[in-house]
Coordinates of C-alpha atoms in Angstrom, one line a residue:
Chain A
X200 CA 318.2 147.3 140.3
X201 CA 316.4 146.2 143.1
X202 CA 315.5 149.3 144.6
X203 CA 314.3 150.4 141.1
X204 CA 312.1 147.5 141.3
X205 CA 310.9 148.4 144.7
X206 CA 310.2 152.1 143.4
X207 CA 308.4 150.9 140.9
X208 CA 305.9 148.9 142.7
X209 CA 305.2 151.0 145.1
X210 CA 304.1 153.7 142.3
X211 CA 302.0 151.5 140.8
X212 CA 300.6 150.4 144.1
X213 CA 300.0 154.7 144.3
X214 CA 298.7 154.8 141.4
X215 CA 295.9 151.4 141.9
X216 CA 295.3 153.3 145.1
X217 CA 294.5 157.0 143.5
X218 CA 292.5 155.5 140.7
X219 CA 289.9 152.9 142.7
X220 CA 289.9 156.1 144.7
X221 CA 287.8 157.7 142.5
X222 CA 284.6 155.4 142.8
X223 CA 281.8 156.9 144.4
X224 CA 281.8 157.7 148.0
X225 CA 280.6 155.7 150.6
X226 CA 277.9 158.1 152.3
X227 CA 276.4 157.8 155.8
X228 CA 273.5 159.9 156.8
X229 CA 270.6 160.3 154.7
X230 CA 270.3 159.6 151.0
X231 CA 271.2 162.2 148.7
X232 CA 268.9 163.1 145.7
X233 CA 270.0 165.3 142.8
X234 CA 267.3 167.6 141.3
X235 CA 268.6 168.7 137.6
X236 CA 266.9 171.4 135.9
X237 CA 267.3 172.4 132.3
X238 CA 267.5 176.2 133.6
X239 CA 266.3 178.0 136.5
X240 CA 266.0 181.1 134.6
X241 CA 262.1 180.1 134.0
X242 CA 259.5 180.3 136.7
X243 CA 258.2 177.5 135.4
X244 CA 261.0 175.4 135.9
X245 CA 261.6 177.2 139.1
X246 CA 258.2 175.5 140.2
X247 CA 259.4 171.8 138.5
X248 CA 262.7 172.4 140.4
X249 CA 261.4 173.3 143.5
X250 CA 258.5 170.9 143.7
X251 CA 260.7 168.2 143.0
X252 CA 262.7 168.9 145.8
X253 CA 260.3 169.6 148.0
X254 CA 259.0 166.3 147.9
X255 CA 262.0 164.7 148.1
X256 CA 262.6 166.3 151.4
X257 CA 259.3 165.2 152.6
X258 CA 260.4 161.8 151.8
X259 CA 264.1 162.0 153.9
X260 CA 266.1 162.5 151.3
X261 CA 269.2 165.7 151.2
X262 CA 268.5 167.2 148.5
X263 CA 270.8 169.6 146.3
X264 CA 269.4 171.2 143.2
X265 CA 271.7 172.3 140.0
X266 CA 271.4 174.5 137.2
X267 CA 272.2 173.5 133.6
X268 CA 271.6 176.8 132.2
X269 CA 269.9 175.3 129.1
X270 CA 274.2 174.4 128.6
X271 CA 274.4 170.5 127.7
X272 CA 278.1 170.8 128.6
X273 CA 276.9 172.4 132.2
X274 CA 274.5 169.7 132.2
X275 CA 277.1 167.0 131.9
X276 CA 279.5 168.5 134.9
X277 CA 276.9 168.1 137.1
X278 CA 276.4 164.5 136.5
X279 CA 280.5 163.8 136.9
X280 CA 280.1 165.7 140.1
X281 CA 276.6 163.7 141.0
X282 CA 278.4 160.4 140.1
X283 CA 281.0 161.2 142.1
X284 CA 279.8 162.7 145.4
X285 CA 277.6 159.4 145.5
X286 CA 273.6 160.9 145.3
X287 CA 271.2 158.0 145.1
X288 CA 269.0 158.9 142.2
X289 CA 268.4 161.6 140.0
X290 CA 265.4 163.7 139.1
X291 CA 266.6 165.5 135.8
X292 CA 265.2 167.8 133.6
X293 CA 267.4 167.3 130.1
X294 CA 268.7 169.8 128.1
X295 CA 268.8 168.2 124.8
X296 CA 267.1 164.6 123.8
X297 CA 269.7 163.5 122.0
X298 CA 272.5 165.4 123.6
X299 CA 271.5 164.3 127.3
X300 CA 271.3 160.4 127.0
X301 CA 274.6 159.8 127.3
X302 CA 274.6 161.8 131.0
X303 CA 272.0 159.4 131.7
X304 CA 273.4 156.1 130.8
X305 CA 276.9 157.2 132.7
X306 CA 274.6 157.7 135.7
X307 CA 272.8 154.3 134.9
X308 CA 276.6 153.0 134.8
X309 CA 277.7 154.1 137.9
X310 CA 274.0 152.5 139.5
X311 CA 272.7 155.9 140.0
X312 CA 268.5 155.8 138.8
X313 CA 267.2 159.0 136.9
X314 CA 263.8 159.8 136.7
X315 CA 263.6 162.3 133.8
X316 CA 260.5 165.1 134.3
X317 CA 258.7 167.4 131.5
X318 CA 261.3 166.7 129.2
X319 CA 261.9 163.3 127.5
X320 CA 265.5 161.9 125.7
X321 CA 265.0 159.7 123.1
X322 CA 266.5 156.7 124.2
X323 CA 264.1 153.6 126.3
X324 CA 266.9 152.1 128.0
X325 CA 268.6 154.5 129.9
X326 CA 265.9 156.4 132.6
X327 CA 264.6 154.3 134.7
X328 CA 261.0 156.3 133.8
X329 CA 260.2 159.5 132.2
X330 CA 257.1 161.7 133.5
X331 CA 256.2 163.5 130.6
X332 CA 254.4 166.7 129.6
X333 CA 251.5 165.2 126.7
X334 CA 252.2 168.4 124.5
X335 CA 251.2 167.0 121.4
X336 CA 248.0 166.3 122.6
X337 CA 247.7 169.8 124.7
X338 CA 248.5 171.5 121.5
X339 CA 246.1 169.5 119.8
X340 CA 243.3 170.8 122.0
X341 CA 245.0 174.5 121.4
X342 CA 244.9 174.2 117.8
X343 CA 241.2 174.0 118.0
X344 CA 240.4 176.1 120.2
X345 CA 242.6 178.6 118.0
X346 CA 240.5 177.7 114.8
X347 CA 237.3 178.5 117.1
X348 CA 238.5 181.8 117.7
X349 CA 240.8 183.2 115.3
X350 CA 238.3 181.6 112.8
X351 CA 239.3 179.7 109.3
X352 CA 240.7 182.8 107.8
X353 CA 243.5 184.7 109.1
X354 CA 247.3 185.5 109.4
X355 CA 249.5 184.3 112.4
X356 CA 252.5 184.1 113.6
X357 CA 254.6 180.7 115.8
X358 CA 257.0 181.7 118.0
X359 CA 258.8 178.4 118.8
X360 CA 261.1 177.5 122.1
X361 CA 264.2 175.5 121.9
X362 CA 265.2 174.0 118.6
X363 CA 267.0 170.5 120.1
X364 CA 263.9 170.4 122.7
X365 CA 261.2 167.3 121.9
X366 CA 258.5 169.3 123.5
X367 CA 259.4 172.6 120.9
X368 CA 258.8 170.2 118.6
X369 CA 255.7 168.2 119.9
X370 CA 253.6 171.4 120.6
X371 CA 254.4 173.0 117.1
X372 CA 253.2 169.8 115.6
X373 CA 250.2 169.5 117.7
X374 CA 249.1 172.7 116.8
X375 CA 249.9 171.9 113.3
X376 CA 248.1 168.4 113.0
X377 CA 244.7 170.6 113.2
X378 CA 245.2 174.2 111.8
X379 CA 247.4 173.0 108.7
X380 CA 243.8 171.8 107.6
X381 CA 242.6 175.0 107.6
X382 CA 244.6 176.3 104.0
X383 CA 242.7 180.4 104.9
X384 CA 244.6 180.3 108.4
X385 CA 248.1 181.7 107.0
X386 CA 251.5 181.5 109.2
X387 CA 253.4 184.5 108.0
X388 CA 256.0 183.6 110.4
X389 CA 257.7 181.1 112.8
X390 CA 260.7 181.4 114.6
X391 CA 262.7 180.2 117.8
X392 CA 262.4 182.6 120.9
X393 CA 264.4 180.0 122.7
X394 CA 261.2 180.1 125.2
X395 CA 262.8 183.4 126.6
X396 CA 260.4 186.3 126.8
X397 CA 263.5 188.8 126.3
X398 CA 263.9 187.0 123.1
X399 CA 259.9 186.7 122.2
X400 CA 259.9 190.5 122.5
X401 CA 262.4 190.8 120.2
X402 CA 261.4 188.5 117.5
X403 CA 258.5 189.9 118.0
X404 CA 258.9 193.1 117.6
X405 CA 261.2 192.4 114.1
X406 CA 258.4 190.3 112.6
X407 CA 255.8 193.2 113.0
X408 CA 258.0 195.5 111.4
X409 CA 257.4 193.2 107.9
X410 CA 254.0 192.0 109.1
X411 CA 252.3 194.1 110.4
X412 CA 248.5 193.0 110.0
X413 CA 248.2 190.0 111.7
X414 CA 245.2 188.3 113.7
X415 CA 247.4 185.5 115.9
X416 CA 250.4 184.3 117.5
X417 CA 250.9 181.1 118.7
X418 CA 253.8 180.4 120.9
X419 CA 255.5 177.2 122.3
X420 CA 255.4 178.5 126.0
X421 CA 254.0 181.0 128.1
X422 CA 257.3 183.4 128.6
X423 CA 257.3 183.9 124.6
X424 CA 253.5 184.6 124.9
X425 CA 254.1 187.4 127.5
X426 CA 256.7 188.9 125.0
X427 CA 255.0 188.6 122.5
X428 CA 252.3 190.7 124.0
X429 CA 254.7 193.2 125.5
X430 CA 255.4 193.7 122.0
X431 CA 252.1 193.7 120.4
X432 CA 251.0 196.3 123.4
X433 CA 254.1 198.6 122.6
X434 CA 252.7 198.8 119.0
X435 CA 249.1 199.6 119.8
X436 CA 248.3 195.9 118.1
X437 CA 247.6 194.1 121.5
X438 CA 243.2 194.4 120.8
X439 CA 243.6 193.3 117.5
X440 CA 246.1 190.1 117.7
X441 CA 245.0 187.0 119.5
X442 CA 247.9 185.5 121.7
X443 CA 248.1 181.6 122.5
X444 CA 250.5 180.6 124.9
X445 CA 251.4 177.2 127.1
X446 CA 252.4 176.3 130.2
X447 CA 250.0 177.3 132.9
X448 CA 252.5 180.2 134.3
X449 CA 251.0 182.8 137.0
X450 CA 251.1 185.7 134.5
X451 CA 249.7 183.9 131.7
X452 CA 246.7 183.2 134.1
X453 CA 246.7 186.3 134.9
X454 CA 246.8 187.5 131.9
X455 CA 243.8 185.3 130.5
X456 CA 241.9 186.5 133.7
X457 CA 242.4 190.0 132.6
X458 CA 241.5 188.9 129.2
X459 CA 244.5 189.9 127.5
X460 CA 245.7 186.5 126.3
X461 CA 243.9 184.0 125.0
X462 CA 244.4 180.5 126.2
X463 CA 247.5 178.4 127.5
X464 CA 247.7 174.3 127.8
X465 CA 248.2 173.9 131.8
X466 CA 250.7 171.6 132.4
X467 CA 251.4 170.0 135.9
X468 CA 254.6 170.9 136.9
X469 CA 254.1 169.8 140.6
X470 CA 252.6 166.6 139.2
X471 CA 255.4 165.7 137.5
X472 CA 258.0 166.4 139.7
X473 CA 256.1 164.9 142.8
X474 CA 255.6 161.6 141.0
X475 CA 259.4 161.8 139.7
X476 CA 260.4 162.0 143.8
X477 CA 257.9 159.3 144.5
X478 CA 259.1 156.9 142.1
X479 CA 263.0 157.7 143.0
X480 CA 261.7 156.5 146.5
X481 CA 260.0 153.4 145.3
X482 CA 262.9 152.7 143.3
X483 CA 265.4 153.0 146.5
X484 CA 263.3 151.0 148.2
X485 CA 263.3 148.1 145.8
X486 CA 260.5 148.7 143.4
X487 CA 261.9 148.1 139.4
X488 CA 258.4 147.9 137.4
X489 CA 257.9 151.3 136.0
X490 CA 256.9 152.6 133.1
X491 CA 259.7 154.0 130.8
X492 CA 257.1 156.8 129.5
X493 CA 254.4 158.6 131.8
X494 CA 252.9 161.0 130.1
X495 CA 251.1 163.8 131.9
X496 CA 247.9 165.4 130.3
X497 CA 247.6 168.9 129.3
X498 CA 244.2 170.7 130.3
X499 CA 243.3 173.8 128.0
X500 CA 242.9 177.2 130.0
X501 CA 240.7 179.6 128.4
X502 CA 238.8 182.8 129.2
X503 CA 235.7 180.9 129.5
X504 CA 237.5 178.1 131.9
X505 CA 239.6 180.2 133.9
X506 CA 238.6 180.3 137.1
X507 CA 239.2 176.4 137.5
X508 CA 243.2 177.1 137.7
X509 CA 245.8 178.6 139.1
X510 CA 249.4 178.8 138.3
X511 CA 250.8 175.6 137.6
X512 CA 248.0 173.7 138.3
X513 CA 244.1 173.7 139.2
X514 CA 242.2 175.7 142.0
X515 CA 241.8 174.2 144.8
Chain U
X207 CA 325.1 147.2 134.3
X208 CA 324.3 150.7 134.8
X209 CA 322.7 150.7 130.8
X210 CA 320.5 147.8 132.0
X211 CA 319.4 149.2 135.3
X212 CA 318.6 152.5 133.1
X213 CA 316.8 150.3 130.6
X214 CA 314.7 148.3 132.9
X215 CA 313.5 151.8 134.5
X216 CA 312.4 153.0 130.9
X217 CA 310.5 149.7 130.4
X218 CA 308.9 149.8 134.0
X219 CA 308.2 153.1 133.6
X220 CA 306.4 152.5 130.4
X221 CA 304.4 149.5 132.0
X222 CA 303.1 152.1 134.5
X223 CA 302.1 154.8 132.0
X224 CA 300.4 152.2 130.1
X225 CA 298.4 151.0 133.2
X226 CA 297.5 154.4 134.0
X227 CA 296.4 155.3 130.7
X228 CA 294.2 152.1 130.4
X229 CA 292.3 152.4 133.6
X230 CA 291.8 155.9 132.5
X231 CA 290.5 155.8 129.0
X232 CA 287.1 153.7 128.4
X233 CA 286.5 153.0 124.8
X234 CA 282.9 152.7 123.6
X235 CA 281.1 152.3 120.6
X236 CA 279.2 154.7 118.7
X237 CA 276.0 153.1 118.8
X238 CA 275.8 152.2 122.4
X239 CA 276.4 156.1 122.8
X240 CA 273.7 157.0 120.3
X241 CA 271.8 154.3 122.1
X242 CA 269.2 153.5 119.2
X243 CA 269.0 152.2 115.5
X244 CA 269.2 154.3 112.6
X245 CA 266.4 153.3 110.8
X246 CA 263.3 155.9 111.4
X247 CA 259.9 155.8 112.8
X248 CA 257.5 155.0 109.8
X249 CA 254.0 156.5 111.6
X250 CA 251.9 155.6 108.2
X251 CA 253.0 151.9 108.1
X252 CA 252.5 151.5 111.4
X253 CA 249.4 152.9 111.7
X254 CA 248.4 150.5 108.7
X255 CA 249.5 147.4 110.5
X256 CA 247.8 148.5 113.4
X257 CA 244.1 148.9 111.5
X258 CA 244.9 146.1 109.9
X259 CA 246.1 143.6 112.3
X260 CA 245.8 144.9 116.0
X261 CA 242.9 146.7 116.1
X262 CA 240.4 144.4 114.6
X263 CA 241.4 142.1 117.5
X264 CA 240.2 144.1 120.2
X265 CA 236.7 145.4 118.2
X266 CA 234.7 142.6 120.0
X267 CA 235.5 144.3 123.6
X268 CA 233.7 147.2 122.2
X269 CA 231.0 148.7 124.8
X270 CA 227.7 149.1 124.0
X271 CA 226.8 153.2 123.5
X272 CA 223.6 153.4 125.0
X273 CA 224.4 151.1 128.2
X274 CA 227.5 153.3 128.5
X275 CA 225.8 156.9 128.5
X276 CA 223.4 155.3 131.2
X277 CA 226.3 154.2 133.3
X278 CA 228.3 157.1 132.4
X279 CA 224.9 159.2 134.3
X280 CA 224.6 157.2 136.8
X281 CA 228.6 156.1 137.8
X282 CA 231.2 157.8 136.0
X283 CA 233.6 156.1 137.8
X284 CA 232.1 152.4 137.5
X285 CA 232.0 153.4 133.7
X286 CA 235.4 154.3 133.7
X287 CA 237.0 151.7 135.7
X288 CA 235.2 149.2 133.5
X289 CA 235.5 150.7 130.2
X290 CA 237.8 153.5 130.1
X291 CA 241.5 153.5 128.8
X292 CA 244.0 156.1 129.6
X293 CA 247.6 156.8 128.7
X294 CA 249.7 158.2 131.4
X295 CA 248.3 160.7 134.6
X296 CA 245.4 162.5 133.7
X297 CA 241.9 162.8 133.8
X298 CA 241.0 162.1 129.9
X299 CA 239.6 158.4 129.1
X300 CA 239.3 156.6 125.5
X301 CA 236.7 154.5 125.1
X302 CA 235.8 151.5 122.6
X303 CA 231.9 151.2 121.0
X304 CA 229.3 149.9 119.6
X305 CA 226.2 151.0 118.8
X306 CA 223.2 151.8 116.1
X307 CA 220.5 154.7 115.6
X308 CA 218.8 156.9 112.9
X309 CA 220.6 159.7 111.3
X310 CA 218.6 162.7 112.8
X311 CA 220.8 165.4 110.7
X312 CA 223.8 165.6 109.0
X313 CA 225.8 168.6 110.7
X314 CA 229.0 169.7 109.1
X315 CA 231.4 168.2 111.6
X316 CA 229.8 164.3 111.2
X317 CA 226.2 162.8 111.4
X318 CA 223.8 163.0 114.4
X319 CA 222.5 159.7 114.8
X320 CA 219.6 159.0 117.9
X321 CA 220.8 155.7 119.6
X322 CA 218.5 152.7 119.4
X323 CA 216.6 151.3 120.8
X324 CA 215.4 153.7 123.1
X325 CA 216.3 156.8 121.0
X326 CA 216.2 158.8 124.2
X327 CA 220.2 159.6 123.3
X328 CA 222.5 161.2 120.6
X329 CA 225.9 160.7 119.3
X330 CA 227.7 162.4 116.8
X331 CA 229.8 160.3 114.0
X332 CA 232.2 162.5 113.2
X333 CA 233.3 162.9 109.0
X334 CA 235.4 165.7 109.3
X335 CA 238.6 167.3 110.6
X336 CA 238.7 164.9 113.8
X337 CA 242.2 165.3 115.8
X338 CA 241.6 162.8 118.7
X339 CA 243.8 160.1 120.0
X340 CA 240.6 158.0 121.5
X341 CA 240.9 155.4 118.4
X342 CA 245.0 154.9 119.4
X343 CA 244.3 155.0 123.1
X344 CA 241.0 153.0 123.2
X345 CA 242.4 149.9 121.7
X346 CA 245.0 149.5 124.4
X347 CA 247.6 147.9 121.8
X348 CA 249.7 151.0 121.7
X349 CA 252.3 151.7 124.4
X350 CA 253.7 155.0 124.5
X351 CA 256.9 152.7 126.2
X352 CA 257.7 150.7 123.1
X353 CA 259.1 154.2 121.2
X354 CA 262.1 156.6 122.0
X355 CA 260.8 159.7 121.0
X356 CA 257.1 160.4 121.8
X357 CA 256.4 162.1 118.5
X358 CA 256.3 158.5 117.2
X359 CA 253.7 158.3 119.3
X360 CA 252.0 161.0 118.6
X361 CA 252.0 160.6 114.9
X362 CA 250.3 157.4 115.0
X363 CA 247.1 159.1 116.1
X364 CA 247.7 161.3 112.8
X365 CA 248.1 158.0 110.4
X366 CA 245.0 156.6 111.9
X367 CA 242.5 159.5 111.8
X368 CA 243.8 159.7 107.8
X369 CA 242.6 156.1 107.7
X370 CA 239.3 157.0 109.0
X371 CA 238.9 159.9 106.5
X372 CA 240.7 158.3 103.6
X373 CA 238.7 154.5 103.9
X374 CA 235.7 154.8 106.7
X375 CA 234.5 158.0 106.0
X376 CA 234.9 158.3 102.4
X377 CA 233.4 154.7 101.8
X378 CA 230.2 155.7 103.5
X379 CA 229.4 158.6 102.5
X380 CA 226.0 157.9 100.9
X381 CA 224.7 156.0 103.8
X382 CA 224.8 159.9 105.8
X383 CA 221.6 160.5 105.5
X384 CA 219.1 162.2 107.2
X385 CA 216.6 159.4 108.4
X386 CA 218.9 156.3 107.4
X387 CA 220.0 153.7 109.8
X388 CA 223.6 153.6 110.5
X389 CA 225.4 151.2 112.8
X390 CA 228.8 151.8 114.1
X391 CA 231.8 150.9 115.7
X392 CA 234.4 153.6 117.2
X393 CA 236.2 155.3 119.6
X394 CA 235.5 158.7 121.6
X395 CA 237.2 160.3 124.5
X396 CA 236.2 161.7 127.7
X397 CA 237.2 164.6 130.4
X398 CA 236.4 162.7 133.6
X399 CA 236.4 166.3 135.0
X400 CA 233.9 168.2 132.5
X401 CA 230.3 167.6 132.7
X402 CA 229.4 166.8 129.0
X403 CA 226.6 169.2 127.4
X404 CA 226.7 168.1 123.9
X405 CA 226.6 165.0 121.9
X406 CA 229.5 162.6 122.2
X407 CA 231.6 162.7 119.1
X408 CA 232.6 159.1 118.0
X409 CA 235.5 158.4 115.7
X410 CA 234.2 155.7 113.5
X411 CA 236.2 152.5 113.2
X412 CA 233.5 150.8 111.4
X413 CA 230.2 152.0 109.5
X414 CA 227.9 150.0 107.8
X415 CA 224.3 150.1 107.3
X416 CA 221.4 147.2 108.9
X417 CA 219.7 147.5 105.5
X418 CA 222.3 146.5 102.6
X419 CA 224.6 144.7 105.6
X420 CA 228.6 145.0 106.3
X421 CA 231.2 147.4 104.5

């Protein structure tokens, strides 16, 4: 009996051990950041990603970047492996609004800060701040800019991104706010191109097949915009249909240069994922006053206006 | 004896399983996972409470128009610093006026009005299909913090511009004429970045006319 006993607390003394185990490691060395990004299969996040990181660097920090793939579930294994490799703060492009707060609070939990960029979650209590894209307000300025040119008769099409994405949601509304008071501008269309320009092309390409007179086409971000003019070119429509993007990407620019698209709402990925790294530093060195929501304008690019950017941001 | 060594294994046995289990299993409730209340955003009502209650406590910071375009020419950034509210990074700024003029012409976006006293300056009022956030932003009551989703935000701006339409606008509409005084209080925004051509277009808070008094 007594060596039963003994077994016995020495298994549970095993056990103890193996569980408190699996807290977060102690680090030595420099502090490690964790750049999240929603997917890296966009240049544009590409550019948050890598700005992010960049700056970082600059700032001393090791710096490892993950994928989520546009996959909450993905999304969520990197944070258990973030949690428990011991980074010190997180700059995280979510997924899913909803869907991602509760990778963020388990962070918060385990006294890891995340500084969400671009993309919001709808929660005030779990990011420490969130630098935000204004796309309501950049679509806003889109919409009437697109009543200026398409004029207050026409037909168009809205090619929106992600469904369970805020910003889908802001820029469609934007837009909305100001040409919904135009009853003569008609949407004949609108459907998700999961802001893939594969996808855009596709969609694309389907919803000229039953509309096939149409003056615009507004889409929620600049990959859909170059697929949906891949597609309009490939039918001999691309003179005659007025594309809208929004992002700021190179080949949008380009493409405005050139005068093949219309107009795009420049965001500021570098912006936003500099001031994201900035504040993780302030936050590691004791700073706690931020903002919970930071949102970053969006500047209208058009043909006229060009000139004044570059991808991603303005001209130096 | 054997039966009771056997039996006290089984029971220590299942005291271990039951501490492993509970350090491993963390129960939590719903809404702390959800992380908000149920009840949802009403942007109307609280656009409504803001006209009503906010915003007419922050009128009497209100600029005056013509002082501001002179400091606007001659230090944009003094102007700004001193008058200027902005949400977030950026480079656009809301401001708060006051002001009166003549009605030079009545254009279809809103009324042209020549500032006094000098009348060396226009503004436009604007009456119709105005989108701006400077009325939101210029009072400085409404923090894009204090809401979850920024679409809240965003579709206060919405509420309030349908107040100015619906009450402001609609209220006045024979005072917009060409040659009539108007006086006004409102809210326009500004590019710190563009180089402004045309006439400022002012979302009006108030309108009311010097001759027959306040509205």
């Amino acid at each position: 009996m007594f060596k039963t006993l003994k077994r016995a607390c020495l298994l549970t003394l095993a056990v103890l051990f193996i569980l408190t185990g699996c807290e977060k490691t102690e680090q030595s060395g420099p502090q490690k950041i964790a750049v999240v990004i929603s997917t890296l299969n966009n240049p544009w996040f590409v550019v948050l990603g890598e700005a992010a990181s960049k700056r970082a660097r600059e700032l001393g920090y090791e710096v490892t970047l993950f994928d989520s793939q546009n996959d909450n579930a993905k999304e969520t294994d990197h944070f258990e492996n973030i949690i428990a490799a011991g980074f010190s703060a997180i700059l995280f492009n979510p997924t899913d609004a909803d869907g991602s707060i509760s990778n963020v609070r388990r962070a918060k939990e385990a006294d890891i800060p995340t500084f969400c960029m671009d993309r919001e979650i709808n929660s005030n209590d779990a990011a420490v701040a969130q630098i935000l894209s204004d796309n309501y307000s950049g679509c806003v300025k889109l919409g009437q800019y697109f009543v200026e040119k398409v004029g207050e008769q026409g037909k168009y099409v809205e090619l929106l991104g992600l469904v369970g994405d805020n910003n889908t949601w802001n820029r469609s509304k934007g837009f909305h706010s100001v040409v919904d008071n135009y009853p003569g501008l008609k949407m004949v269309a609108q459907q998700s191109a999961d802001f893939d320009r594969n996808k855009a092309m596709e969609v694309m390409e389907s919803i000229l097949q039953a509309h096939p007179e149409l003056d615009a086409v507004f889409c929620g971000n600049d990959a859909m915009a170059m697929g949906a003019y891949q597609a309009l070119a490939a039918a001999g429509k691309a003179d005659q249909v007025m594309v809208f993007g929004f992002d700021g990407a190179r080949d949008v620019i380009d493409a405005i240069r050139d005068k093949k698209i219309m107009a795009t709402g420049m965001q500021f990925p570098k912006v936003m994922a500099r001031t994201a790294a900035e504040m993780a530093n302030e936050y590691l060195n004791g700073r706690r006053d931020f903002d919970q929501k930071i949102p970053v304008a969006v500047e209208l690019v058009t043909q006229e206006n060009v000139d004044a950017y570059t991808a991603y941001g303005k001209a130096q | 004896m054997a039966k009771l060594n056997n039996k006290l294994k089984g029971l220590l046995y299942l005291f271990l399983a039951v501490l492993v289990l509970g350090l491993s299993i963390r129960l939590k409730p719903l809404d702390e996972i959800k992380g908000q209340s149920q009840k949802k955003f009403n942007a109307g009502e609280y656009a409504l409470d803001f006209w009503n209650r906010s915003l007419p406590r922050v009128l009497d910071s209100a600029a005056d128009m013509e002082n501001l375009l002179a400091l606007l020419e001659s230090d944009k950034k003094a102007a700004i610093e001193t008058h200027g509210k902005s949400v977030g990074i950026g480079a656009q700024y809301s401001f708060l006026v006051r002001g009166s003029g003549t009605i030079e012409h009545v254009a279809s976006k809103g009324v042209v009005l020549s500032l006094a006293p000098s009348h060396n300056d226009t503004v436009m009022i604007r009456t119709r299909n105005f989108f701006s956030n400077a009325i939101r932003d210029a009072s400085g009551v409404v923090n894009v913090s204090d809401f979850p989703s920024t679409m809240e935000f965003n579709e206060i701006s919405g509420e309030i511009n349908k107040i100015v339409q619906q009450q402001v606008v609609a209220d006045h509409l024979d005072l917009f004429e060409t040659g009539k005084p108007l006086e006004f209080v409102g809210a326009f925004e500004l590019d710190e970045n563009t180089r402004k051509t045309t006439p400022i277009e002012i979302i009006p808070i108030r309108i009311n006319s010097p001759l027959t008094g306040d509205r």
